[in-house]
XYZ file of C-alpha atoms in Angstrom:
192
model
C 76.894 82.655 30.450
C 78.070 82.413 33.991
C 75.246 80.516 35.671
C 75.943 82.578 38.861
C 74.451 85.540 36.687
C 71.151 84.110 36.769
C 70.629 84.136 40.101
C 69.143 87.645 40.585
C 67.364 87.730 37.306
C 65.840 84.273 38.281
C 64.477 85.528 41.685
C 63.126 88.888 40.297
C 61.556 87.134 37.302
C 59.780 84.594 39.717
C 58.576 87.784 41.620
C 57.650 89.586 38.593
C 55.798 86.461 36.637
C 53.924 85.637 40.160
C 52.925 89.244 40.829
C 51.784 89.331 37.102
C 49.871 86.315 37.461
C 48.252 87.468 40.350
C 47.299 91.017 38.825
C 46.106 89.396 35.637
C 43.835 86.986 37.665
C 42.272 89.881 39.246
C 41.324 91.367 35.982
C 38.043 90.791 34.051
C 38.098 87.550 32.088
C 34.679 87.508 30.760
C 31.953 90.060 30.235
C 28.220 90.797 29.192
C 25.356 92.828 29.709
C 21.802 92.010 30.772
C 19.072 94.325 29.272
C 15.471 94.293 30.174
C 12.543 97.038 29.221
C 12.109 99.546 32.153
C 15.105 98.104 34.174
C 18.697 99.627 33.853
C 20.996 97.653 31.647
C 23.566 95.606 33.958
C 27.281 95.305 32.925
C 28.492 91.920 34.391
C 32.372 91.594 34.852
C 33.819 88.151 35.786
C 37.351 88.296 36.908
C 39.851 85.241 37.124
C 39.649 85.545 40.721
C 35.796 84.963 40.794
C 35.688 82.308 38.155
C 38.912 80.048 39.442
C 40.129 81.046 43.016
C 43.009 78.597 42.756
C 44.694 80.652 40.178
C 45.558 83.798 42.685
C 46.383 81.624 45.271
C 48.941 79.469 43.003
C 50.539 83.048 41.806
C 51.226 84.189 45.580
C 52.823 80.664 46.095
C 55.496 81.665 43.477
C 55.948 84.965 44.936
C 56.454 83.532 48.233
C 58.900 80.520 46.750
C 60.891 83.451 44.918
C 61.523 84.757 48.252
C 62.354 81.542 49.764
C 65.253 81.165 47.120
C 67.074 84.227 48.820
C 67.582 82.371 52.137
C 67.318 79.065 51.027
C 70.324 76.655 51.172
C 71.551 74.520 48.255
C 69.241 71.463 48.564
C 65.874 73.518 49.468
C 66.870 75.868 46.598
C 66.418 73.007 44.369
C 63.262 72.035 45.876
C 61.951 75.545 46.027
C 62.801 75.711 42.232
C 60.874 72.116 41.581
C 58.055 73.596 43.645
C 57.738 76.848 41.345
C 57.659 74.616 38.345
C 54.985 72.396 39.503
C 52.565 74.857 40.883
C 53.172 76.870 37.656
C 52.209 73.730 35.458
C 49.325 73.210 37.663
C 48.123 76.673 37.377
C 48.442 76.699 33.488
C 46.284 73.503 33.432
C 43.532 74.971 35.776
C 43.617 78.072 33.294
C 43.267 75.972 30.186
C 40.435 73.989 31.740
C 38.496 77.132 32.952
C 36.279 77.771 30.078
C 33.476 76.165 31.915
C 33.972 77.572 35.267
C 33.984 81.135 33.509
C 30.530 80.499 31.805
C 29.273 79.174 35.035
C 30.387 82.052 36.756
C 28.918 84.353 34.152
C 25.563 82.686 34.403
C 25.247 82.786 38.111
C 26.251 86.682 38.219
C 23.665 87.172 35.197
C 21.012 85.391 37.268
C 21.907 87.631 40.292
C 21.787 90.722 38.284
C 19.017 93.119 38.899
C 18.052 93.577 35.288
C 17.236 89.718 34.850
C 13.867 88.936 35.083
C 13.879 85.477 33.875
C 13.013 85.712 30.229
C 15.627 87.775 28.918
C 18.836 86.479 27.875
C 22.152 88.287 28.332
C 24.189 89.496 25.358
C 27.026 87.687 23.967
C 29.644 86.993 26.504
C 32.958 88.344 25.601
C 36.445 87.036 26.809
C 39.503 89.423 27.574
C 42.904 88.769 26.978
C 43.777 88.550 30.924
C 42.977 84.718 30.859
C 46.051 84.181 28.592
C 48.102 86.650 30.008
C 47.942 84.801 33.051
C 48.736 81.459 31.355
C 51.916 83.175 30.032
C 52.930 84.521 33.237
C 52.579 80.959 34.766
C 54.253 79.538 31.721
C 57.253 82.077 32.214
C 57.368 81.159 36.092
C 57.682 77.462 35.020
C 60.700 78.324 33.180
C 62.295 80.042 35.757
C 61.448 77.180 38.132
C 63.815 74.887 35.953
C 66.646 77.440 35.744
C 66.486 77.675 39.775
C 66.373 73.741 39.996
C 69.133 73.419 37.455
C 71.629 76.055 38.600
C 70.494 77.107 42.006
C 73.180 74.859 43.849
C 76.041 77.259 41.951
C 74.343 80.266 43.510
C 76.019 82.047 46.599
C 73.832 81.295 49.821
C 73.716 83.476 53.034
C 76.621 83.333 55.419
C 76.623 81.580 58.655
C 75.974 84.928 60.836
C 72.260 84.673 59.988
C 72.220 81.164 61.188
C 70.689 80.567 64.476
C 72.937 80.782 67.460
C 74.124 77.741 68.795
C 73.125 76.486 72.495
C 75.774 76.919 75.139
C 76.651 73.349 76.158
C 77.992 73.794 79.442
C 76.491 75.917 82.250
C 79.176 77.959 83.775
C 79.559 78.479 87.757
C 78.967 81.927 88.595
C 80.988 83.169 91.733
C 80.861 86.801 91.900
C 79.045 89.719 90.887
C 81.857 90.584 88.278
C 81.294 87.214 86.753
C 77.596 88.082 86.165
C 78.156 91.169 84.797
C 80.798 89.761 82.468
C 78.273 86.855 81.635
C 75.889 89.617 80.455
C 78.347 91.506 78.515
C 79.083 88.267 76.729
C 75.395 88.066 75.747
C 74.933 84.765 78.024
C 72.378 84.201 80.582
C 74.253 83.918 83.860
C 71.152 82.011 85.459
C 71.632 79.049 83.529
């Protein structure tokens, strides 16, 4: 396979996996209910964003880095690929170690619930698949980051027409009104 064909799929893949990780982090990772006599039952839902606020932030870093690949030079593109890989690995470690944070967040939400009267324990906490979907999205992001690091130098870059214009080194003397209009037509500032 031609490595140049990986350019579009890699950028789109990084955007998609970063977006999926952000979306999955906003879904419910754990839930329970609190019941008490004479008080309405309260459903407690804890999202990944509630339990581990770092995860959606890391997902946004991956999305931004994917967009940076489009405009980056060869050297910067390699650095962006390494950044995507590093951020994704950090996110995976955070997600794998998040069980305690999820439990603490559920406990705090139970205590804040209007149905909690101090003596009633909540029902068993049920965990959803969204935590693992988030981890898989970051795993795919890490693989895409490796591809960008490895093959990014072979992909096309933006042309010179997108570079910042170069400053004029010499100030030209303006002698007449016609010279002023000509400088303006050329896109130069006749006062410099």
